[in-house]
mmCIF file of C-alpha atoms in Angstrom:
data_model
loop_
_atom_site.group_PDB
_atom_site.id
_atom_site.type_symbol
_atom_site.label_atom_id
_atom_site.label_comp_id
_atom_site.label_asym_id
_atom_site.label_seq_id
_atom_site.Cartn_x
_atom_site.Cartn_y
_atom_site.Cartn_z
ATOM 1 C CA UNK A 28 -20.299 34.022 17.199
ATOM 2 C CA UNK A 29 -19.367 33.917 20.861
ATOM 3 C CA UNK A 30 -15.727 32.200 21.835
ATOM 4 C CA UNK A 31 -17.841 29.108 23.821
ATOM 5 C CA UNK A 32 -19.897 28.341 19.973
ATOM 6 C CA UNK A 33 -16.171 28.548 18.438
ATOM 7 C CA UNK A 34 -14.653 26.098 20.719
ATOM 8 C CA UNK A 35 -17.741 23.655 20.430
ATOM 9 C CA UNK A 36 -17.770 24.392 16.411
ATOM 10 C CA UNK A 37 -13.532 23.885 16.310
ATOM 11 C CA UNK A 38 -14.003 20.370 18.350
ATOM 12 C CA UNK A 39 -16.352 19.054 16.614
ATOM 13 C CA UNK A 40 -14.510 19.974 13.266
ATOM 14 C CA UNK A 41 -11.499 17.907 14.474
ATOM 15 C CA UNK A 42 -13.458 15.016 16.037
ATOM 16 C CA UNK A 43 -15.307 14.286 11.943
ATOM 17 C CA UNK A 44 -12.104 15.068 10.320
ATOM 18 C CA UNK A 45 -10.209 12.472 12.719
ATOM 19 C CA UNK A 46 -13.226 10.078 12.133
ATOM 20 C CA UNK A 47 -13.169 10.227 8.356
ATOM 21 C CA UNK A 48 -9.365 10.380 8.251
ATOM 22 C CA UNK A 49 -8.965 6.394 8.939
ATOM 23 C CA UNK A 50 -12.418 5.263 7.980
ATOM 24 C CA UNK A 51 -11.975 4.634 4.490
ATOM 25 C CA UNK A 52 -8.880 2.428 4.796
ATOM 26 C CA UNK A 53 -9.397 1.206 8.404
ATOM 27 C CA UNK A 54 -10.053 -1.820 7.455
ATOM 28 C CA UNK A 55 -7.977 -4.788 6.076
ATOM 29 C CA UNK A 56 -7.925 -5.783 2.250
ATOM 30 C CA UNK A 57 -10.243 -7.932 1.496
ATOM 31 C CA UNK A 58 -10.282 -11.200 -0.135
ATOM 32 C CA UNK A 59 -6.005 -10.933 0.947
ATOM 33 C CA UNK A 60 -6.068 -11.373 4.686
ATOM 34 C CA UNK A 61 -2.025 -11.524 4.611
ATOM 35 C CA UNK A 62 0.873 -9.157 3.795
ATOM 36 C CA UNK A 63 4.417 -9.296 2.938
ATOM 37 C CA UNK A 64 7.060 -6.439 1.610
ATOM 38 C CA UNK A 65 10.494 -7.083 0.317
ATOM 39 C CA UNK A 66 12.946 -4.616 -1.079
ATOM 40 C CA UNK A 67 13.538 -4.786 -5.244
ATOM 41 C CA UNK A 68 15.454 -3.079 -8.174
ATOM 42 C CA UNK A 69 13.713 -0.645 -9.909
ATOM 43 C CA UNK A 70 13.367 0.100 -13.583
ATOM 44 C CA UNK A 71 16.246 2.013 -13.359
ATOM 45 C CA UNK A 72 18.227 -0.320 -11.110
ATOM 46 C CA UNK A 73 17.811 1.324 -8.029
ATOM 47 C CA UNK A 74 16.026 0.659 -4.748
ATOM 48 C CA UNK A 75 12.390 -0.144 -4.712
ATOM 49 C CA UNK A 76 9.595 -1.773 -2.477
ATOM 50 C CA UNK A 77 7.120 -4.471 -3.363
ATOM 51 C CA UNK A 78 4.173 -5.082 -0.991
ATOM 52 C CA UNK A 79 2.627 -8.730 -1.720
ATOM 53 C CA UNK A 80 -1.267 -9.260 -0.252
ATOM 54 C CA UNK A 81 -2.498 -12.765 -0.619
ATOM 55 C CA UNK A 82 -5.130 -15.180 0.278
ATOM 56 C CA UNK A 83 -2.764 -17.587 1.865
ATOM 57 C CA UNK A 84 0.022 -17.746 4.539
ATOM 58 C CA UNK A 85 3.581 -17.705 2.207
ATOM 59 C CA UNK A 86 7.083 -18.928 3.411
ATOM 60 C CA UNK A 87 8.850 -17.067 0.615
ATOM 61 C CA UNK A 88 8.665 -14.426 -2.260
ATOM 62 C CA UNK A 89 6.897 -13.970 -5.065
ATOM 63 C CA UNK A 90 4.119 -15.507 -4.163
ATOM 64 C CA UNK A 91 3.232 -18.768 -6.499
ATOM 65 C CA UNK A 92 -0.531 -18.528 -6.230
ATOM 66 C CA UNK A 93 -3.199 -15.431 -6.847
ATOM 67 C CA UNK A 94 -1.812 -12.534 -5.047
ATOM 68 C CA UNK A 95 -1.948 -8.846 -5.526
ATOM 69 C CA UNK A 96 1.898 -7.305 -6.062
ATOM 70 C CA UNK A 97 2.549 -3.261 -5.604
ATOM 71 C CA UNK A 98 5.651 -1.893 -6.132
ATOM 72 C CA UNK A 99 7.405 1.403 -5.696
ATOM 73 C CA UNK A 100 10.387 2.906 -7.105
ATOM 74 C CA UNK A 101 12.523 4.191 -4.053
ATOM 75 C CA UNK A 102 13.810 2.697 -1.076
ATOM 76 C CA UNK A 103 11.798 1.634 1.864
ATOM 77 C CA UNK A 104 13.014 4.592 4.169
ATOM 78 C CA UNK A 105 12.638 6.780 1.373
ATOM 79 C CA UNK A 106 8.819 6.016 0.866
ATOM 80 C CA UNK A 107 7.958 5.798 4.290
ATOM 81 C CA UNK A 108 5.055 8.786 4.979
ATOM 82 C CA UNK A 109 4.556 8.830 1.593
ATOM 83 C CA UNK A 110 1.406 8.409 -1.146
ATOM 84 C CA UNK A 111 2.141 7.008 -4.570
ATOM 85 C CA UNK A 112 -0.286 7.040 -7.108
ATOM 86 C CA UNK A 113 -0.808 6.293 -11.097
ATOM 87 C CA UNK A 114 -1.684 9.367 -11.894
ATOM 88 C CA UNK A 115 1.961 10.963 -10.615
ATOM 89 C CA UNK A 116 4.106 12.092 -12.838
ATOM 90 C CA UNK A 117 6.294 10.674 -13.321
ATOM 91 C CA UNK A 118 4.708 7.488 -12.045
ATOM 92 C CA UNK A 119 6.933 5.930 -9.149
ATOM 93 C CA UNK A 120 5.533 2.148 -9.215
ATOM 94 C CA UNK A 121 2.959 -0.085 -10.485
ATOM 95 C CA UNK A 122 0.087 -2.339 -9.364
ATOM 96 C CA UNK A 123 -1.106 -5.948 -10.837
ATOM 97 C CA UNK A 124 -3.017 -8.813 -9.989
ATOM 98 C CA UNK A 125 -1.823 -12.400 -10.766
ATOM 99 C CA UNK A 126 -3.849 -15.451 -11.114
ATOM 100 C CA UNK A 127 -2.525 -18.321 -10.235
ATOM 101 C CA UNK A 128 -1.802 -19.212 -13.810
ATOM 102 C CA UNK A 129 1.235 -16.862 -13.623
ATOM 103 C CA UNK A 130 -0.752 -13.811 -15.653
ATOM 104 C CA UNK A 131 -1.000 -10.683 -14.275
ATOM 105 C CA UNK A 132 -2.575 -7.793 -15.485
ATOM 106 C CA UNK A 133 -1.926 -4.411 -14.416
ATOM 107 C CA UNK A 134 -4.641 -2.165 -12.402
ATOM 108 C CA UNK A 135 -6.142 0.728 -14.329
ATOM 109 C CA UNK A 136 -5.365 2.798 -11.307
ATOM 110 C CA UNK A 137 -4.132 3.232 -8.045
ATOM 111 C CA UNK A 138 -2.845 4.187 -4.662
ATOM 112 C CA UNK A 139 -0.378 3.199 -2.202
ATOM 113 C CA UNK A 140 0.250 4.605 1.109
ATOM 114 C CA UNK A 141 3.060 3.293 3.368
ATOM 115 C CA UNK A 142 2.878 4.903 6.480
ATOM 116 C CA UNK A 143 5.272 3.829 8.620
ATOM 117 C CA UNK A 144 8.195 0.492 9.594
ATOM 118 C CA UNK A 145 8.046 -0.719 13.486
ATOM 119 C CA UNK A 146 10.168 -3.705 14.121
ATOM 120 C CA UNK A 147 9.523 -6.090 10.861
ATOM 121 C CA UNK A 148 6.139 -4.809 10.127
ATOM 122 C CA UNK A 149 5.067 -2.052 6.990
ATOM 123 C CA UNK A 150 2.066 -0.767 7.914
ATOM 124 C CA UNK A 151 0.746 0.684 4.538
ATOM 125 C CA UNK A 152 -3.433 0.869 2.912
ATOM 126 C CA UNK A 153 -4.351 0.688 -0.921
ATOM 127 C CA UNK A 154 -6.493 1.523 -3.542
ATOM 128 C CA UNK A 155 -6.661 -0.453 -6.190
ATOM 129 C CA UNK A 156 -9.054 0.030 -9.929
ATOM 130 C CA UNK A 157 -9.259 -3.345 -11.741
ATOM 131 C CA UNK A 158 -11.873 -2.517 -14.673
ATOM 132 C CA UNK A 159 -14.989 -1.993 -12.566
ATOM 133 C CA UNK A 160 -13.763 -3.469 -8.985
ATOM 134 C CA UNK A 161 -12.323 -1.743 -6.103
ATOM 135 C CA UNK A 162 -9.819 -2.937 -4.138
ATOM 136 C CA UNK A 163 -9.094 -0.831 -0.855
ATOM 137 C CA UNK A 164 -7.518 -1.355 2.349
ATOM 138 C CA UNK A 165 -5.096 -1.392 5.041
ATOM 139 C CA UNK A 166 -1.986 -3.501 5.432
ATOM 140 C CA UNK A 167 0.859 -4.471 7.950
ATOM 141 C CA UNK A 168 3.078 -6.590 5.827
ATOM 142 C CA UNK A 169 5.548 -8.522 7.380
ATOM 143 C CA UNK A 170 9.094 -7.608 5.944
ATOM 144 C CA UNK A 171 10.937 -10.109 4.325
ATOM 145 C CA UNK A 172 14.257 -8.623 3.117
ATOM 146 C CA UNK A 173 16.100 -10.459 -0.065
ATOM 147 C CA UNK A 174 20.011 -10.251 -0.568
ATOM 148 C CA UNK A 175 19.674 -7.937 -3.817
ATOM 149 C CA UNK A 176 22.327 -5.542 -4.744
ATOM 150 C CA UNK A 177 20.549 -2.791 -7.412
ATOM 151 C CA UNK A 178 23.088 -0.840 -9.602
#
């Protein structure tokens, strides 16, 4: 194969891996147009991160109606860059879906990315198994910190 071929092979290469890289989470969760994140405690009483997507605009957290809740057991700086999934061991987080009855039932599996923190914003995507529906998408949740002390 001459070098020219190479080059033309090599860019095209990068320009469908850079295409499929964002494609599948490009676009925003649907059904839960709005996104909050708040640090927590952990199981283990130590820092972790909840991300909150929900139908409706909320002033505070939880969220008392429907919402979608994803949590992760390490501190916000700690996670940023970083993919969590169910099927880690040992499993860093967890992933329900409440009704607005207060019940919330746990997703048969999923995935949490949370890429990066600019100003008050995580910008984060999901992937989300509840029975036979898929929920998948990107996030910027607005950070709403809490006055918790873990330990």
């Amino acid at each position: 194969m001459s070098d020219r071929l190479r080059r033309i092979a090599g860019v095209i290469g990068a320009i469908v891996l850079l295409a499929c890289s964002g494609a599948a989470t490009a676009a925003p969760v649907p059904g839960y147009p709005f996104a909050y994140a708040t640090n927590e405690c952990g199981p283990a009483d130590g820092p972790a991160v909840t991300v909150y997507l929900s139908s409706r605009a909320l002033d505070s957290l939880p969220p008392a109606a429907g919402h979608l809740a994803l949590t992760v057991w390490v501190g916000r700086d700690e996670a940023l860059g970083r993919t969590f999934r169910s099927s880690d061991q040992p499993v860093l987080g967890f992933a329900t879906e409440c009704g607005p009855e207060a019940r919330c039932d746990p997703a048969a599996a999923w995935r949490v990315t949370l890429r990066g923190f600019a100003g008050d914003t995580l910008d984060g995507s999901v992937d989300l198994r509840f029975g036979g529906r898929v929920v998948a998408g990107s996030f910027r949740a607005r950070w709403m910190p809490r006055r918790q002390y873990c330990g």
